[in-house]
Coordinates of C-alpha atoms in Angstrom, one line a residue:
Chain A
M1 CA 1.4 -22.3 -30.3
H2 CA 0.5 -18.9 -31.4
D3 CA -2.9 -20.1 -32.6
K4 CA -4.1 -21.0 -29.1
T5 CA -6.3 -18.9 -26.9
I6 CA -5.2 -18.1 -23.3
A7 CA -7.4 -20.7 -22.0
Q8 CA -5.7 -23.2 -24.2
L9 CA -2.2 -21.9 -23.6
S10 CA -3.0 -22.3 -19.8
R11 CA -3.9 -25.9 -20.2
S12 CA -0.7 -26.5 -22.2
L13 CA 1.4 -24.8 -19.6
E14 CA -0.1 -26.8 -16.9
S15 CA 0.2 -30.1 -18.5
G16 CA 3.9 -29.4 -19.4
D17 CA 3.5 -29.4 -23.2
F18 CA 5.9 -26.4 -23.1
S19 CA 7.2 -23.8 -20.8
S20 CA 6.3 -20.2 -20.7
E21 CA 10.0 -19.5 -21.6
E22 CA 9.4 -21.5 -24.8
L23 CA 6.2 -19.8 -25.6
T24 CA 7.5 -16.3 -24.8
T25 CA 10.7 -17.1 -27.1
H26 CA 8.3 -18.3 -29.8
L27 CA 6.0 -15.2 -29.6
L28 CA 8.9 -12.7 -29.4
G29 CA 10.1 -14.3 -32.8
R30 CA 6.8 -13.5 -34.3
V31 CA 6.8 -10.0 -32.9
E32 CA 10.2 -9.3 -34.1
R33 CA 9.2 -10.6 -37.5
L34 CA 5.6 -9.2 -37.9
G35 CA 5.3 -6.4 -35.5
P36 CA 7.3 -3.8 -37.6
Q37 CA 5.3 -4.8 -40.7
L38 CA 2.1 -3.9 -38.9
N39 CA 3.8 -1.0 -37.0
A40 CA 1.9 -2.6 -34.0
F41 CA 4.5 -1.8 -31.2
V42 CA 6.0 1.3 -29.6
T43 CA 8.4 -0.8 -27.4
V44 CA 9.2 -4.4 -27.4
T45 CA 10.4 -5.5 -23.9
G46 CA 12.1 -8.9 -24.9
E47 CA 14.6 -9.3 -21.8
L48 CA 12.1 -8.2 -19.2
A49 CA 9.7 -10.8 -21.0
L50 CA 12.0 -13.6 -20.7
E51 CA 12.9 -12.9 -17.1
Q52 CA 9.1 -12.7 -16.3
A53 CA 8.6 -16.1 -18.2
R54 CA 11.3 -17.8 -16.2
A55 CA 9.7 -16.5 -13.0
A56 CA 6.4 -17.7 -14.3
D57 CA 7.8 -21.3 -14.8
Q58 CA 9.3 -21.5 -11.5
R59 CA 6.1 -20.3 -9.9
R60 CA 4.3 -23.2 -11.7
A61 CA 6.9 -25.7 -10.6
A62 CA 6.3 -24.4 -7.0
G63 CA 2.6 -25.2 -7.6
D64 CA 1.5 -21.7 -7.3
A65 CA 0.1 -20.9 -10.9
G66 CA -3.2 -19.3 -11.8
P67 CA -4.9 -19.3 -15.2
L68 CA -2.6 -16.3 -16.4
T69 CA 0.7 -17.5 -14.9
G70 CA 3.2 -17.5 -17.8
I71 CA 0.7 -16.0 -20.5
P72 CA 2.3 -13.6 -22.6
I73 CA 0.3 -10.2 -23.1
V74 CA 0.9 -6.6 -24.4
H75 CA -0.2 -3.3 -23.0
K76 CA -1.5 -0.3 -24.8
D77 CA 1.2 2.4 -24.5
L78 CA -0.9 4.6 -22.1
F79 CA -0.8 2.2 -19.2
C80 CA 2.1 3.4 -17.0
T81 CA 4.8 0.7 -16.8
K82 CA 7.5 1.2 -14.1
G83 CA 11.0 1.7 -15.8
V84 CA 9.6 1.1 -19.3
L85 CA 8.6 4.0 -21.9
T86 CA 4.8 5.2 -21.7
T87 CA 4.5 7.4 -24.8
C88 CA 0.7 7.5 -25.5
A89 CA 2.2 7.7 -29.1
S90 CA 2.7 11.5 -28.6
R91 CA 5.9 13.4 -29.2
I92 CA 5.1 15.2 -25.8
L93 CA 5.8 12.0 -23.8
D94 CA 8.2 10.1 -26.2
N95 CA 10.9 10.2 -23.5
F96 CA 8.6 9.5 -20.4
V97 CA 9.7 6.5 -18.3
S98 CA 7.0 6.1 -15.6
P99 CA 8.2 5.8 -12.0
Y100 CA 5.3 3.5 -11.2
D101 CA 2.9 0.8 -12.7
A102 CA -0.8 1.3 -13.6
T103 CA -3.1 -0.8 -11.3
V104 CA -4.1 -2.8 -14.5
V105 CA -0.4 -3.5 -15.2
K106 CA 0.3 -4.5 -11.5
N107 CA -2.7 -6.7 -11.3
L108 CA -1.8 -8.5 -14.5
R109 CA 1.8 -8.7 -13.6
E110 CA 0.8 -10.3 -10.1
A111 CA -1.3 -12.8 -11.9
G112 CA 1.8 -13.9 -13.5
T113 CA 1.4 -12.6 -17.1
V114 CA 4.6 -11.9 -19.2
M115 CA 4.7 -8.5 -20.7
L116 CA 6.2 -8.6 -24.5
G117 CA 5.7 -4.9 -25.0
K118 CA 3.8 -1.8 -25.3
T119 CA 1.5 -1.2 -28.4
N120 CA 0.9 1.7 -30.8
M121 CA -2.2 3.6 -30.7
D122 CA -3.8 6.9 -31.6
E123 CA -2.2 9.6 -29.8
F124 CA -3.7 10.1 -26.3
A125 CA -6.4 7.5 -27.5
M126 CA -7.9 10.1 -29.8
G127 CA -9.0 8.5 -32.9
S128 CA -10.8 5.7 -34.6
S129 CA -8.1 4.5 -37.0
N130 CA -4.8 4.6 -35.3
E131 CA -3.5 7.1 -37.9
N132 CA -3.0 9.7 -35.2
S133 CA 0.1 8.2 -33.9
C134 CA 3.6 10.0 -33.7
F135 CA 5.0 6.7 -34.5
G136 CA 2.9 6.3 -37.9
P137 CA -0.4 4.4 -38.5
V138 CA -0.9 0.7 -37.5
K139 CA -1.9 -1.7 -40.4
N140 CA -4.8 -4.1 -40.4
P141 CA -3.5 -7.7 -40.6
W142 CA -6.3 -8.8 -42.7
D143 CA -5.4 -6.1 -45.4
E144 CA -2.4 -4.0 -44.8
T145 CA -3.7 -1.1 -46.9
R146 CA -6.6 -0.8 -44.3
V147 CA -6.8 0.7 -40.8
P148 CA -7.0 -1.8 -37.7
G149 CA -9.4 0.6 -36.1
G150 CA -8.5 2.8 -33.2
S151 CA -7.5 3.9 -30.8
S152 CA -6.3 0.5 -29.5
G153 CA -5.2 -0.4 -32.9
G154 CA -1.6 -1.8 -32.0
S155 CA -3.3 -4.1 -29.3
A156 CA -6.0 -5.3 -31.9
A157 CA -3.5 -5.8 -34.7
A158 CA -1.1 -7.8 -32.4
V159 CA -3.9 -10.1 -31.2
A160 CA -5.5 -10.6 -34.6
A161 CA -2.1 -11.4 -36.2
R162 CA -1.3 -14.0 -33.5
L163 CA 1.6 -12.2 -32.0
V164 CA 0.1 -12.3 -28.6
P165 CA -3.1 -14.0 -27.1
G166 CA -4.3 -11.1 -25.3
A167 CA -3.9 -7.4 -24.8
T168 CA -5.2 -4.4 -22.8
G169 CA -6.8 -1.5 -24.3
T170 CA -8.8 1.6 -23.2
D171 CA -12.3 2.4 -24.6
T172 CA -13.6 6.1 -24.4
G173 CA -16.0 6.1 -27.2
G174 CA -15.3 2.7 -28.8
S175 CA -11.6 2.4 -28.8
I176 CA -11.6 -1.4 -27.7
R177 CA -14.9 -2.5 -29.5
Q178 CA -14.3 -0.8 -32.8
P179 CA -10.7 -1.9 -33.5
A180 CA -11.9 -5.4 -32.3
A181 CA -14.6 -5.5 -34.8
L182 CA -12.4 -4.2 -37.7
S183 CA -9.6 -6.7 -36.7
G184 CA -11.7 -9.7 -36.1
I185 CA -11.2 -10.2 -32.5
T186 CA -13.2 -10.0 -29.0
G187 CA -13.0 -6.7 -27.3
L188 CA -14.5 -6.0 -24.0
K189 CA -15.0 -2.5 -22.4
P190 CA -16.3 -3.0 -18.8
T191 CA -18.6 -1.0 -16.8
Y192 CA -17.2 2.5 -15.9
G193 CA -15.6 2.0 -12.4
R194 CA -15.1 -1.7 -12.8
V195 CA -11.3 -1.5 -13.5
S196 CA -9.0 1.0 -12.0
R197 CA -8.0 4.1 -14.0
Y198 CA -4.9 4.6 -11.7
G199 CA -1.9 4.9 -14.0
M200 CA -3.8 5.0 -17.2
V201 CA -3.1 8.3 -18.6
A202 CA -6.4 10.3 -18.8
F203 CA -8.1 11.5 -22.0
A204 CA -11.8 12.0 -20.8
S205 CA -12.2 10.9 -17.2
S206 CA -15.9 10.4 -17.1
L207 CA -15.8 8.0 -20.1
D208 CA -12.4 6.3 -20.0
Q209 CA -12.4 2.6 -19.1
A210 CA -9.7 -0.1 -19.4
G211 CA -10.6 -3.4 -20.9
T212 CA -9.4 -6.4 -22.9
L213 CA -8.6 -7.5 -26.5
T214 CA -8.6 -11.2 -26.9
R215 CA -9.6 -14.1 -29.3
S216 CA -12.4 -15.3 -27.3
A217 CA -15.1 -14.3 -24.6
E218 CA -13.6 -16.9 -22.5
D219 CA -10.1 -15.2 -22.5
A220 CA -11.9 -11.9 -22.0
A221 CA -13.4 -13.4 -18.9
I222 CA -10.0 -14.7 -17.7
M223 CA -8.2 -11.3 -18.1
L224 CA -11.0 -9.2 -16.7
G225 CA -11.2 -11.4 -13.6
A226 CA -7.5 -10.4 -13.0
M227 CA -7.7 -6.8 -13.9
A228 CA -11.0 -5.8 -12.2
G229 CA -11.6 -4.8 -8.5
F230 CA -11.7 -1.8 -6.0
D231 CA -8.8 0.4 -6.1
P232 CA -8.5 3.1 -3.5
K233 CA -6.1 4.9 -5.9
D234 CA -8.9 5.7 -8.3
S235 CA -11.5 7.9 -6.8
T236 CA -14.2 6.6 -9.3
S237 CA -13.3 2.9 -8.5
A238 CA -16.4 0.9 -7.8
E239 CA -16.5 -0.9 -4.3
K240 CA -17.9 -4.1 -5.7
D241 CA -16.7 -7.7 -5.5
V242 CA -15.5 -9.2 -8.7
P243 CA -17.6 -12.3 -9.7
D244 CA -16.0 -15.3 -11.2
Y245 CA -16.7 -14.5 -14.8
R246 CA -15.8 -17.9 -16.0
A247 CA -18.0 -19.7 -13.7
T248 CA -21.2 -18.6 -15.6
L249 CA -19.7 -18.7 -19.2
D250 CA -21.8 -21.9 -20.2
D251 CA -25.1 -20.8 -18.6
S252 CA -28.1 -21.4 -20.7
L253 CA -29.3 -18.5 -22.7
D254 CA -32.9 -19.8 -22.4
G255 CA -35.3 -16.9 -21.9
L256 CA -32.5 -14.2 -22.0
R257 CA -34.2 -11.1 -23.2
I258 CA -32.1 -9.3 -25.9
G259 CA -33.2 -5.9 -27.4
V260 CA -32.2 -4.8 -30.7
P261 CA -32.5 -1.0 -31.0
R262 CA -34.1 0.0 -34.3
E263 CA -31.7 3.1 -34.3
F264 CA -28.9 0.9 -34.8
F265 CA -30.1 -0.4 -38.1
D266 CA -30.2 3.0 -39.9
D267 CA -29.1 4.0 -43.5
G268 CA -25.6 4.4 -42.3
L269 CA -25.1 0.7 -41.7
A270 CA -23.6 -1.1 -44.7
P271 CA -25.8 -3.7 -46.1
A272 CA -23.4 -6.5 -45.8
N273 CA -22.7 -5.8 -42.2
K274 CA -26.5 -5.5 -41.4
T275 CA -26.9 -9.0 -42.8
A276 CA -23.9 -10.4 -40.7
V277 CA -25.2 -8.7 -37.7
E278 CA -28.9 -10.0 -38.2
D279 CA -27.5 -13.6 -38.8
A280 CA -25.7 -13.3 -35.5
I281 CA -28.8 -12.2 -33.6
R282 CA -30.7 -15.2 -35.1
E283 CA -28.0 -17.4 -33.7
L284 CA -28.5 -15.9 -30.2
E285 CA -32.3 -16.5 -30.9
K286 CA -31.5 -20.2 -31.6
L287 CA -29.7 -20.5 -28.4
G288 CA -32.8 -19.5 -26.5
A289 CA -32.7 -15.9 -26.3
K290 CA -36.1 -13.8 -26.9
I291 CA -35.5 -11.0 -29.3
S292 CA -37.5 -7.9 -29.3
E293 CA -37.2 -4.5 -30.9
I294 CA -36.4 -1.6 -28.6
R295 CA -36.1 2.2 -29.0
L296 CA -33.2 4.4 -27.9
P297 CA -34.7 7.8 -29.2
N298 CA -31.9 10.0 -28.2
L299 CA -29.2 7.9 -29.7
G300 CA -28.8 9.9 -32.6
L301 CA -27.4 12.7 -30.5
S302 CA -24.7 10.6 -29.0
V303 CA -21.9 11.6 -31.3
P304 CA -22.5 15.4 -31.0
T305 CA -22.8 14.9 -27.1
Y306 CA -19.6 13.0 -27.1
Y307 CA -17.7 15.6 -29.4
V308 CA -18.5 18.2 -26.6
V309 CA -18.0 16.3 -23.4
A310 CA -14.8 14.3 -24.4
P311 CA -13.0 17.5 -25.9
A312 CA -13.9 19.4 -22.9
E313 CA -12.6 16.8 -20.4
C314 CA -9.5 16.3 -22.6
S315 CA -8.7 20.1 -22.8
S316 CA -8.6 20.1 -19.0
N317 CA -6.8 16.7 -18.5
L318 CA -4.0 17.6 -21.2
S319 CA -3.2 21.0 -19.5
R320 CA -0.8 18.8 -17.4
F321 CA 1.7 18.5 -20.2
D322 CA 3.5 21.9 -19.9
G323 CA 7.3 20.9 -20.2
V324 CA 7.9 21.4 -16.5
R325 CA 7.7 18.1 -14.7
F326 CA 7.8 15.4 -17.4
G327 CA 7.8 15.1 -21.2
H328 CA 9.0 17.2 -24.1
R329 CA 10.1 20.8 -23.5
A330 CA 10.7 23.2 -26.4
E331 CA 14.4 24.2 -27.0
K332 CA 14.0 28.0 -27.5
Y333 CA 11.5 30.3 -25.8
A334 CA 11.1 33.8 -24.6
D335 CA 9.3 33.5 -21.3
L336 CA 7.1 31.1 -19.3
T337 CA 4.0 31.5 -21.4
D338 CA 6.0 31.1 -24.6
M339 CA 7.6 27.9 -23.3
Y340 CA 4.1 26.4 -22.6
E341 CA 2.8 27.4 -26.0
K342 CA 6.0 26.2 -27.9
T343 CA 6.2 23.0 -25.9
R344 CA 2.7 22.0 -26.5
G345 CA 2.6 23.4 -30.1
E346 CA 5.6 20.9 -31.0
G347 CA 4.5 18.1 -28.7
F348 CA 0.8 17.4 -29.8
G349 CA -0.3 16.1 -33.1
A350 CA -3.2 17.6 -35.2
E351 CA -6.1 15.5 -33.7
V352 CA -5.0 16.2 -30.2
K353 CA -4.7 19.9 -30.9
R354 CA -8.1 20.0 -32.6
R355 CA -9.8 18.4 -29.5
I356 CA -7.9 20.6 -27.1
M357 CA -9.1 23.6 -29.2
T358 CA -12.7 22.3 -29.4
G359 CA -12.8 21.6 -25.7
T360 CA -11.4 25.0 -24.9
Y361 CA -14.0 26.6 -27.0
V362 CA -17.1 24.8 -25.6
L363 CA -15.8 25.6 -22.0
S364 CA -14.9 29.2 -22.6
A365 CA -17.1 32.0 -21.3
G366 CA -20.2 32.7 -23.2
Y367 CA -20.3 29.2 -24.8
Y368 CA -20.4 26.9 -21.6
D369 CA -24.1 26.8 -21.1
A370 CA -24.9 26.5 -24.9
Y371 CA -22.5 23.6 -25.5
Y372 CA -21.1 22.0 -22.5
L373 CA -24.0 22.2 -20.1
K374 CA -26.5 21.1 -23.0
A375 CA -24.3 18.2 -23.9
Q376 CA -24.4 17.1 -20.1
K377 CA -28.1 17.2 -20.2
V378 CA -28.5 15.4 -23.4
R379 CA -26.0 12.7 -21.9
Q380 CA -28.7 12.4 -19.1
L381 CA -31.4 11.8 -21.9
I382 CA -29.3 9.0 -23.5
A383 CA -28.3 7.3 -20.3
A384 CA -32.1 7.4 -19.4
D385 CA -33.0 5.7 -22.7
Y386 CA -30.7 2.8 -21.7
A387 CA -32.1 2.7 -18.3
E388 CA -35.7 2.6 -19.7
A389 CA -34.7 -0.3 -22.2
F390 CA -33.0 -2.3 -19.6
K391 CA -36.4 -2.4 -17.6
S392 CA -37.5 -4.8 -20.4
V393 CA -34.5 -6.6 -21.8
D394 CA -31.2 -8.0 -20.2
L395 CA -28.9 -7.2 -23.1
I396 CA -28.9 -4.9 -26.1
A397 CA -27.3 -6.3 -29.4
G398 CA -26.4 -4.6 -32.7
P399 CA -23.6 -3.7 -35.1
T400 CA -20.2 -2.5 -33.6
T401 CA -19.4 -0.3 -36.6
P402 CA -21.2 0.9 -39.8
T403 CA -18.7 -0.6 -42.2
P404 CA -15.6 -3.1 -42.3
A405 CA -12.2 -1.6 -42.1
F406 CA -11.6 1.2 -44.4
E407 CA -8.5 2.3 -46.3
L408 CA -5.5 4.1 -44.7
G409 CA -6.0 7.8 -45.4
A410 CA -9.7 7.5 -46.5
K411 CA -11.0 9.6 -43.7
T412 CA -8.1 11.7 -42.4
D413 CA -9.3 14.8 -44.3
D414 CA -12.7 15.2 -42.6
P415 CA -13.0 14.9 -38.7
I416 CA -16.7 14.5 -38.8
T417 CA -16.6 11.5 -41.3
M418 CA -14.1 9.8 -38.7
Y419 CA -16.2 10.7 -35.6
L420 CA -19.2 9.0 -37.1
N421 CA -17.4 5.7 -37.0
D422 CA -18.3 5.6 -33.3
I423 CA -21.9 6.1 -33.9
Y424 CA -22.9 2.7 -32.3
T425 CA -20.3 2.5 -29.6
I426 CA -20.4 5.9 -27.9
G427 CA -23.8 5.5 -26.2
A428 CA -22.3 2.8 -23.8
N429 CA -19.5 5.2 -22.7
L430 CA -22.0 8.1 -22.2
A431 CA -24.2 5.8 -20.0
G432 CA -21.3 4.0 -18.3
L433 CA -22.3 0.4 -19.6
P434 CA -20.3 -2.6 -20.2
G435 CA -20.1 -3.6 -24.0
L436 CA -18.3 -6.0 -26.0
S437 CA -17.7 -6.8 -29.6
V438 CA -17.3 -10.3 -31.1
P439 CA -16.5 -11.3 -34.7
C440 CA -19.6 -12.3 -36.5
G441 CA -18.9 -12.6 -40.2
L442 CA -16.5 -11.6 -43.1
V443 CA -17.4 -9.2 -45.8
D444 CA -14.8 -9.3 -48.8
D445 CA -12.5 -11.0 -46.3
L446 CA -12.7 -8.3 -43.8
P447 CA -14.2 -9.0 -40.3
V448 CA -17.6 -7.6 -39.1
G449 CA -18.4 -7.3 -35.3
L450 CA -21.6 -7.8 -33.3
Q451 CA -21.9 -5.6 -30.4
I452 CA -23.6 -6.5 -27.3
V453 CA -24.1 -4.2 -24.4
G454 CA -25.2 -5.0 -20.8
S455 CA -26.4 -3.2 -17.7
H456 CA -24.2 -1.8 -15.2
F457 CA -21.6 -4.4 -13.9
G458 CA -23.3 -7.1 -16.0
E459 CA -20.1 -8.2 -17.5
A460 CA -20.8 -11.8 -16.4
R461 CA -24.1 -11.9 -18.6
L462 CA -22.3 -10.2 -21.4
L463 CA -19.4 -12.7 -21.5
N464 CA -22.0 -15.6 -21.1
A465 CA -23.9 -14.7 -24.1
A466 CA -20.6 -14.0 -26.2
H467 CA -19.1 -17.4 -25.1
R468 CA -22.4 -19.3 -25.9
F469 CA -22.3 -17.5 -29.4
Q470 CA -18.8 -18.5 -30.0
Q471 CA -19.6 -22.1 -29.0
V472 CA -21.9 -22.4 -32.1
T473 CA -20.0 -20.1 -34.4
D474 CA -16.5 -20.1 -35.6
W475 CA -15.8 -16.5 -36.7
H476 CA -13.5 -15.9 -33.7
T477 CA -11.2 -18.7 -35.0
R478 CA -10.5 -17.1 -38.3
A479 CA -7.2 -15.7 -38.8
P480 CA -5.6 -13.4 -41.2
E481 CA -3.2 -14.9 -43.7
I482 CA -0.2 -12.7 -42.5
D483 CA 2.7 -15.4 -42.3
Chain B
M1 CA -20.9 29.1 -38.2
S2 CA -17.5 30.2 -39.5
L3 CA -14.9 31.0 -36.7
S4 CA -12.4 33.9 -37.5
R5 CA -8.6 33.7 -37.3
K6 CA -8.7 36.0 -34.3
E7 CA -11.0 33.7 -32.6
M8 CA -8.7 30.7 -33.4
N9 CA -5.7 32.5 -32.0
N10 CA -7.5 33.5 -28.9
I11 CA -8.6 29.9 -28.4
A12 CA -5.1 28.6 -29.0
H13 CA -3.8 31.1 -26.5
L14 CA -6.3 30.0 -23.9
A15 CA -5.2 26.5 -24.5
R16 CA -1.6 27.5 -24.3
L17 CA -1.0 26.0 -27.7
E18 CA 1.2 27.6 -30.4
I19 CA -0.2 26.9 -33.9
S20 CA 1.2 27.8 -37.2
E21 CA -0.5 30.2 -39.7
E22 CA -1.6 27.0 -41.9
E23 CA -2.7 25.3 -38.7
V24 CA -5.0 28.5 -38.0
A25 CA -6.7 28.2 -41.4
V26 CA -7.2 24.3 -41.0
F27 CA -8.4 24.5 -37.5
A28 CA -10.9 27.5 -38.2
D29 CA -12.4 25.2 -40.9
N30 CA -12.4 22.0 -38.8
L31 CA -13.7 23.7 -35.6
S32 CA -16.5 25.7 -37.5
R33 CA -17.6 22.3 -38.9
I34 CA -17.5 20.6 -35.5
I35 CA -19.5 23.3 -33.8
D36 CA -22.1 23.2 -36.7
F37 CA -22.2 19.5 -36.1
V38 CA -22.8 19.6 -32.4
E39 CA -25.3 22.5 -32.9
Q40 CA -27.8 19.6 -33.4
L41 CA -27.9 19.2 -29.5
S42 CA -30.0 22.5 -29.5
K43 CA -33.0 20.5 -31.0
A44 CA -33.2 18.2 -27.9
S45 CA -35.5 19.5 -25.2
T46 CA -33.8 19.4 -22.0
D47 CA -36.0 21.6 -19.8
D48 CA -35.9 20.3 -16.2
V49 CA -33.0 17.7 -17.1
L50 CA -30.2 17.6 -14.7
P51 CA -26.7 17.7 -16.2
M52 CA -24.9 14.4 -16.1
A53 CA -21.1 14.6 -15.2
H54 CA -20.7 11.1 -14.3
P55 CA -22.0 7.8 -15.3
L56 CA -22.4 6.2 -12.0
D57 CA -24.5 7.4 -9.1
M58 CA -21.8 7.2 -6.5
A59 CA -20.5 9.5 -3.6
Q60 CA -17.0 10.9 -3.5
R61 CA -15.0 8.6 -1.2
L62 CA -13.1 10.2 1.5
R63 CA -9.8 8.6 2.8
A64 CA -8.5 8.8 6.4
D65 CA -6.1 11.7 7.0
E66 CA -3.1 9.5 7.5
V67 CA 0.4 9.8 5.8
T68 CA 0.6 7.0 3.4
E69 CA 3.0 8.3 0.8
T70 CA 6.8 8.7 1.1
D71 CA 8.9 11.2 -0.6
H72 CA 9.9 10.2 -4.2
H73 CA 10.9 13.6 -5.7
L74 CA 14.3 12.6 -6.9
E75 CA 12.9 9.6 -8.7
F76 CA 10.1 11.8 -10.2
Q77 CA 12.2 14.6 -11.3
Q78 CA 14.3 12.2 -13.7
N79 CA 11.5 12.8 -16.1
A80 CA 11.9 16.6 -15.9
A81 CA 13.5 18.8 -18.6
N82 CA 15.4 21.1 -16.2
V83 CA 15.9 20.6 -12.4
E84 CA 18.4 21.9 -9.9
D85 CA 18.8 21.3 -6.2
G86 CA 15.6 19.2 -6.2
L87 CA 13.6 22.2 -7.7
Y88 CA 12.0 22.4 -11.3
L89 CA 13.5 25.2 -13.2
V90 CA 11.3 27.4 -15.5
P91 CA 11.9 30.7 -17.1
K92 CA 11.8 33.9 -14.7
V93 CA 8.2 34.7 -13.5
L94 CA 8.9 37.6 -11.3
E95 CA 11.4 40.3 -11.9

């Protein structure tokens, strides 16, 4: 049963092939057996899961089941879960038990999902390889000497290894789409404001967005439908109705205008990835889409823009970790300032410190205009490039990442090399656009992702194109040989 | 650009972050490279471009001035390192 998608499991539960309790027990067995090998989990909530599964079975028996009732999922460990550890894979939060649920967690719980646990990640979602976790790196189920991508690496590995059919993640510069591509699954980052950020530990508040990691676009549609919606508790939540994303999945792609940015096919793109992505775009053309070349002239500046804006927001957001109200506090200190400095020095890992320092520098007196204000202006130019492109196309397609999964430790010495991994994904975050990655090939037995980006609140069209693509290809059904 | 140890220590202090001697050297090298890398932003012509702080064109919402939350401080303080009589304890600030 672990090979089934959410949509398939939902039908099996409905027809009584097995109960949610049986399904949950089976998947918990896999989590126990394979979770440690991949280091995909921070916390496994077995007892709670079985309780929720039994409640879901009762709800179904009472005739009150929806498409997610009884479906096991996992949450990235930066969504607050009441009564369960929420660590952000950081020493500074390794004892934090949230007193409340994130809206995403609440919405999915109310839809009847069963939480199997919390997944490993790059500390505070800062990273592209899941090597920046205080609990150690996550391994890629396709090749355990390689990274699964990051920062939602534990969620991606758990879904790819068939430990769970769906997971939540967050995407600030590619943290859902990049691990989805490197792990061979479907990852959706919705429009900024589509899903509530309440209870999602903040990294860069103008870029962070919660989304899904699943094995099909159909499953992403099901999960997004339950997660999305206006939330008065998030001041940037969009006051927009949530469409029925499943209803339009099978719509024809006839005449759909897809733009392919020349800038995405630069020298940095590995030739085998290029071929796989070009083949995928041809499949979309065969389905009726009209393909044209577009330009995003300022896209080359997206990584440097991001590495000013994101650290600046991070240095401000992470000032709340001071050892007073929650989290780790140093044992010995001389005075208040010393307590702050020692607590934070002990609690944060190297990459988080690097970003706090970078952010503090670009916001400091004398540098603010040259770096932070300049980056905000370039961000405007990048967003304007996308807005211009969407005047003539409906969707934008290209690669998700420049290469397949790289080896553990290959890029840890040079932050810039690691940052350049997100060169194709960061633009959508800067402009607040929805994007998804779907599997579109294998290179030396490692998955490659096709990225599709839509206009603001255009998730339905994005999922429609991805679903139709998955009706005529089978890359998303390929599984790593891990058992 | 090459950032000095003194600049590193100053940034770390502004960020209330204790960093070791070895970290000072590593971060000085890392940050210098990151700043060099983001320096390419200066190539972009941004005259008359408004800074973008937020990806959506939305106005800040206001809520009605009504009491909606109840007191949970005892529950919240279970996560604190040191509390007494419902108060968070920190080292002495005023003599």
